[in-house]
JSON list of C-alpha atoms in Angstrom, two decimals:
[
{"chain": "A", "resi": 1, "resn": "UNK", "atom": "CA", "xyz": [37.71, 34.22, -57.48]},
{"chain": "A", "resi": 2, "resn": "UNK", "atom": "CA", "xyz": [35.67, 31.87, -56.10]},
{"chain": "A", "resi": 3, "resn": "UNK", "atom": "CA", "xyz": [31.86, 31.24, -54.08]},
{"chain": "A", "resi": 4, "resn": "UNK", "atom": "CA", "xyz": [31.73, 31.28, -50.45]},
{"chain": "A", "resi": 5, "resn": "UNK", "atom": "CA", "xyz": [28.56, 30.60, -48.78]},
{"chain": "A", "resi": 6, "resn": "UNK", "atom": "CA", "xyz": [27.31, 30.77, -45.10]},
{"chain": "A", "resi": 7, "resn": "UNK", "atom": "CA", "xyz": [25.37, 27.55, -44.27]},
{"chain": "A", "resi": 8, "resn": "UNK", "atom": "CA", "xyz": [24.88, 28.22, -40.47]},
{"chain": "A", "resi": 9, "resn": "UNK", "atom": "CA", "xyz": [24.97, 30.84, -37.52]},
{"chain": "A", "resi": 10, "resn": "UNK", "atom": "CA", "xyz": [24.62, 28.99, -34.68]},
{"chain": "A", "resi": 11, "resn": "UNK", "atom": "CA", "xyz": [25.19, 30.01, -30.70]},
{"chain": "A", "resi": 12, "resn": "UNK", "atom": "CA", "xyz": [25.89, 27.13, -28.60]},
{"chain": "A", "resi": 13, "resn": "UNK", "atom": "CA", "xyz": [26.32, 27.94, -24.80]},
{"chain": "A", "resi": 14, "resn": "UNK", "atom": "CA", "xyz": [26.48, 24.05, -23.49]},
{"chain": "A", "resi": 15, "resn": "UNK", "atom": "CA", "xyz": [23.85, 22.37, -25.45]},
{"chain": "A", "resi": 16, "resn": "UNK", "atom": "CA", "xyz": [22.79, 23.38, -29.02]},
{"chain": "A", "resi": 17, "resn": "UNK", "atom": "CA", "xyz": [18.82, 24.88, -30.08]},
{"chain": "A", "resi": 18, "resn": "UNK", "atom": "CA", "xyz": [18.45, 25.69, -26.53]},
{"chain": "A", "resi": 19, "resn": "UNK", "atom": "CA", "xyz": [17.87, 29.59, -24.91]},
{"chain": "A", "resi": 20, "resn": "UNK", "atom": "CA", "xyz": [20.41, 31.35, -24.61]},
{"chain": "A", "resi": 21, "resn": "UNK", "atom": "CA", "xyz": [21.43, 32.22, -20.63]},
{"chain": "A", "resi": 22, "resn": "UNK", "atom": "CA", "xyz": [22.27, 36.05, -19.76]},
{"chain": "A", "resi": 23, "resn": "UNK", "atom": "CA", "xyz": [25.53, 35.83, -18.40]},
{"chain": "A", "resi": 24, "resn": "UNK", "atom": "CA", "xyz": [26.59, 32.98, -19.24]},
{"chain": "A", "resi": 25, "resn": "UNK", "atom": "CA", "xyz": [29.81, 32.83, -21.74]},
{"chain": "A", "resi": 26, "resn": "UNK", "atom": "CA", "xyz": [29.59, 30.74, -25.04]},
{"chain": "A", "resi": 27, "resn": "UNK", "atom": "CA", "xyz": [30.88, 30.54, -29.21]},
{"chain": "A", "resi": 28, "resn": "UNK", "atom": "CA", "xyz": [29.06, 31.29, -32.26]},
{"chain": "A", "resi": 29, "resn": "UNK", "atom": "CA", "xyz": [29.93, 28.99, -34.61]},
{"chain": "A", "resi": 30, "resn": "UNK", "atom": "CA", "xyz": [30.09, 30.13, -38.30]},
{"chain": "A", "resi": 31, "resn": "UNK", "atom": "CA", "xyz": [29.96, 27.64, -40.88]},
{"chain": "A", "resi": 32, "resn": "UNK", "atom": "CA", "xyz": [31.35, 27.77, -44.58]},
{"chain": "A", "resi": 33, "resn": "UNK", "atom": "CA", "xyz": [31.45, 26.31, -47.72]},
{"chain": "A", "resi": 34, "resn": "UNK", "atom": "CA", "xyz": [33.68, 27.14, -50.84]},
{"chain": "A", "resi": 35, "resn": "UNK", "atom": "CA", "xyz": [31.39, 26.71, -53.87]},
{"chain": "A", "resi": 36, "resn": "UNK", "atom": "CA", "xyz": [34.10, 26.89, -56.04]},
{"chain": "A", "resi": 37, "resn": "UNK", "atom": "CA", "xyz": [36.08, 26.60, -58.42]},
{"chain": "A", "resi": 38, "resn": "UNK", "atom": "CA", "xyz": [39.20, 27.59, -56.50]},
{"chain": "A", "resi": 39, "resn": "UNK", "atom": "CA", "xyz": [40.27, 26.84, -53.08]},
{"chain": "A", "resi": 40, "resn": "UNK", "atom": "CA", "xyz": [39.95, 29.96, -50.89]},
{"chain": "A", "resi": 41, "resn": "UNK", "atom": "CA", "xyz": [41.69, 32.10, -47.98]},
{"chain": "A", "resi": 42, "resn": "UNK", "atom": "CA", "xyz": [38.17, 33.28, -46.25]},
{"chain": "A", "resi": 43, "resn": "UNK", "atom": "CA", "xyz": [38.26, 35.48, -43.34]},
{"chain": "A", "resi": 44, "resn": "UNK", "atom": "CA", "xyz": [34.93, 35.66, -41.40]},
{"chain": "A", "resi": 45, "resn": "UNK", "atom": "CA", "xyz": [33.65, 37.98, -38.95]},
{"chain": "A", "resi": 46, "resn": "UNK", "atom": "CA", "xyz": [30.74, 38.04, -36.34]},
{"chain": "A", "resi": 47, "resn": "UNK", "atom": "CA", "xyz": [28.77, 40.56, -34.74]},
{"chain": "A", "resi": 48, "resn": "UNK", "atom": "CA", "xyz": [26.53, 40.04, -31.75]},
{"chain": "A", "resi": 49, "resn": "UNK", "atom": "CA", "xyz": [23.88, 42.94, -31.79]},
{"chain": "A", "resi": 50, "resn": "UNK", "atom": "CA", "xyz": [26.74, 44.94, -33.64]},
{"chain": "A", "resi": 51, "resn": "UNK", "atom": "CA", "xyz": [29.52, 44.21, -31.55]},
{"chain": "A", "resi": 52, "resn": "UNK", "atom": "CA", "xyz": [32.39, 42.61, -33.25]},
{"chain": "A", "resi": 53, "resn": "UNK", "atom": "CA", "xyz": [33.12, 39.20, -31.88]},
{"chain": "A", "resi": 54, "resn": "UNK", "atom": "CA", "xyz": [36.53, 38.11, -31.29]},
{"chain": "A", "resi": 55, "resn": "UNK", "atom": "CA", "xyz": [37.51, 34.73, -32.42]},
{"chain": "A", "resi": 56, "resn": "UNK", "atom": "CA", "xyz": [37.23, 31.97, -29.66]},
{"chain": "A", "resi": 57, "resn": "UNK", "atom": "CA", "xyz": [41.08, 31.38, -28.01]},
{"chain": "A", "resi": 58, "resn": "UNK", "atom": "CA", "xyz": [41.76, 28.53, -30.17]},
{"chain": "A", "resi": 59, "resn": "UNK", "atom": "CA", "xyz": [40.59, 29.70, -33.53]},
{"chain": "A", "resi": 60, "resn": "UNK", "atom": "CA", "xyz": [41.32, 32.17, -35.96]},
{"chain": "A", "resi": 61, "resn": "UNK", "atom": "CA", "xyz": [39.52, 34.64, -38.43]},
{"chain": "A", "resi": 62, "resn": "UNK", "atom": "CA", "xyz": [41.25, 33.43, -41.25]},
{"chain": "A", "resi": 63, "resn": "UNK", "atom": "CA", "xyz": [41.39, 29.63, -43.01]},
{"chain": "A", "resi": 64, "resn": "UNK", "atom": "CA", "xyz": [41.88, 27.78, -46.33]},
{"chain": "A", "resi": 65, "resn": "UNK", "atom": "CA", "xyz": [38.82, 26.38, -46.95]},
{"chain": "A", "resi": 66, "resn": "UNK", "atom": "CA", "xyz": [39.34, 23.95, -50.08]},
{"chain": "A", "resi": 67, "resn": "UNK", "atom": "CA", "xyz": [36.15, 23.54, -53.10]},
{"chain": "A", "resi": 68, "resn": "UNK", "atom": "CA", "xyz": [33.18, 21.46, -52.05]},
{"chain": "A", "resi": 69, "resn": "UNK", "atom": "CA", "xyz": [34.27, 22.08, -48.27]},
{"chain": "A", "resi": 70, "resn": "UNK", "atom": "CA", "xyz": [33.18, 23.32, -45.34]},
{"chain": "A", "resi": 71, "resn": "UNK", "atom": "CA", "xyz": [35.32, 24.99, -42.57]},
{"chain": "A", "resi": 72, "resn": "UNK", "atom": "CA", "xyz": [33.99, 26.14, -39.29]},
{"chain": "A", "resi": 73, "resn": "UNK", "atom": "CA", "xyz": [34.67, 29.12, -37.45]},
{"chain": "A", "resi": 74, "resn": "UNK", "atom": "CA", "xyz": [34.17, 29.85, -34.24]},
{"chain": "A", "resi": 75, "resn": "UNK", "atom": "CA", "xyz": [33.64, 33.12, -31.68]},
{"chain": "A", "resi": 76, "resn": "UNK", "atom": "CA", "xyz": [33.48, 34.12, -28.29]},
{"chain": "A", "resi": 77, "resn": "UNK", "atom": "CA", "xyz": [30.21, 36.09, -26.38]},
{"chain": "A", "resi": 78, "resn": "UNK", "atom": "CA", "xyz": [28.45, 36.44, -23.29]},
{"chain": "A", "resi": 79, "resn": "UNK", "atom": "CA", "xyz": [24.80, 37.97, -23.79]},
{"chain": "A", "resi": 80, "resn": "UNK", "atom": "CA", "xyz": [24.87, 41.07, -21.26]},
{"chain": "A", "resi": 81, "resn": "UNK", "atom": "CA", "xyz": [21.31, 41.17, -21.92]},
{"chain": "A", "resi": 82, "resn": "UNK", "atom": "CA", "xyz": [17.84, 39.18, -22.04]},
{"chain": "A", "resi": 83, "resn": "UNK", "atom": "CA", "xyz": [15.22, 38.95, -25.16]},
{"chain": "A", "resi": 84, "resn": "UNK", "atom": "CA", "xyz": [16.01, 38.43, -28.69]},
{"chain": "A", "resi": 85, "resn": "UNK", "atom": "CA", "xyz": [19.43, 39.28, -30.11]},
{"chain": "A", "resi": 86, "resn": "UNK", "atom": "CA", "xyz": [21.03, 39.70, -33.20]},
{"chain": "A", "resi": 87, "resn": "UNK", "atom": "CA", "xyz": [23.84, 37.91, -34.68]},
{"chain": "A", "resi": 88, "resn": "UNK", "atom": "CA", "xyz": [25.62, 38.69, -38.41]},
{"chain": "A", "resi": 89, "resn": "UNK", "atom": "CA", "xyz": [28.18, 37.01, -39.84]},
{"chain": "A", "resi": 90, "resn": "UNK", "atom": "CA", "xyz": [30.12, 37.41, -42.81]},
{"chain": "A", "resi": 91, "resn": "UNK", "atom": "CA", "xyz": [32.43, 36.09, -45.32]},
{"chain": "A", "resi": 92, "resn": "UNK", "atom": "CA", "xyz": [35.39, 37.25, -47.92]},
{"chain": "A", "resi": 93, "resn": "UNK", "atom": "CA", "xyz": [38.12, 35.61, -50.13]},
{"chain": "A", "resi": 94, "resn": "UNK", "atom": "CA", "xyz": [41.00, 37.20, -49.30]}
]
């Protein structure tokens, strides 16, 4: 076994830190580091306001991520609504 921590949850439409646009389609980008002392198989998922997120086109739900590194992982949405949401993500060694 080995320690898998998530260092950031961040939603990115075009520019990062800004508001996020109703409507408008973007990626929540998970990022994770293996702790050690093993290299990993992680699978993450992400939930926006409880809806599972699927992985953006290009990416996957499952990577190596090797000790001391950090992998990034990356998922589609498009906010259907306005005000403060929630976003959850999570990790496991598979």
């Amino acid at each position: 076994s080995t320690d898998l921590e998530i260092l950031e949850v961040i939603p990115i439409q075009v520019v990062r830190d800004v508001d996020m646009v109703k409507g408008k389609s973007g990626i929540v980008r998970v990022v994770v580091k293996n702790k050690g002392p093993l290299d990993a198989n992680a699978t993450v998922n992400a939930t926006l306001d409880g809806v599972l997120l699927n992985p953006y086109p290009a990416d996957v739900l499952n990577k190596t991520i090797n000790v001391s590194k950090n992998q990034t992982f990356d998922f589609s949405f498009k906010p259907t609504q306005t005000g403060t949401r929630t976003i959850r993500a999570e990790v496991k060694v598979e």
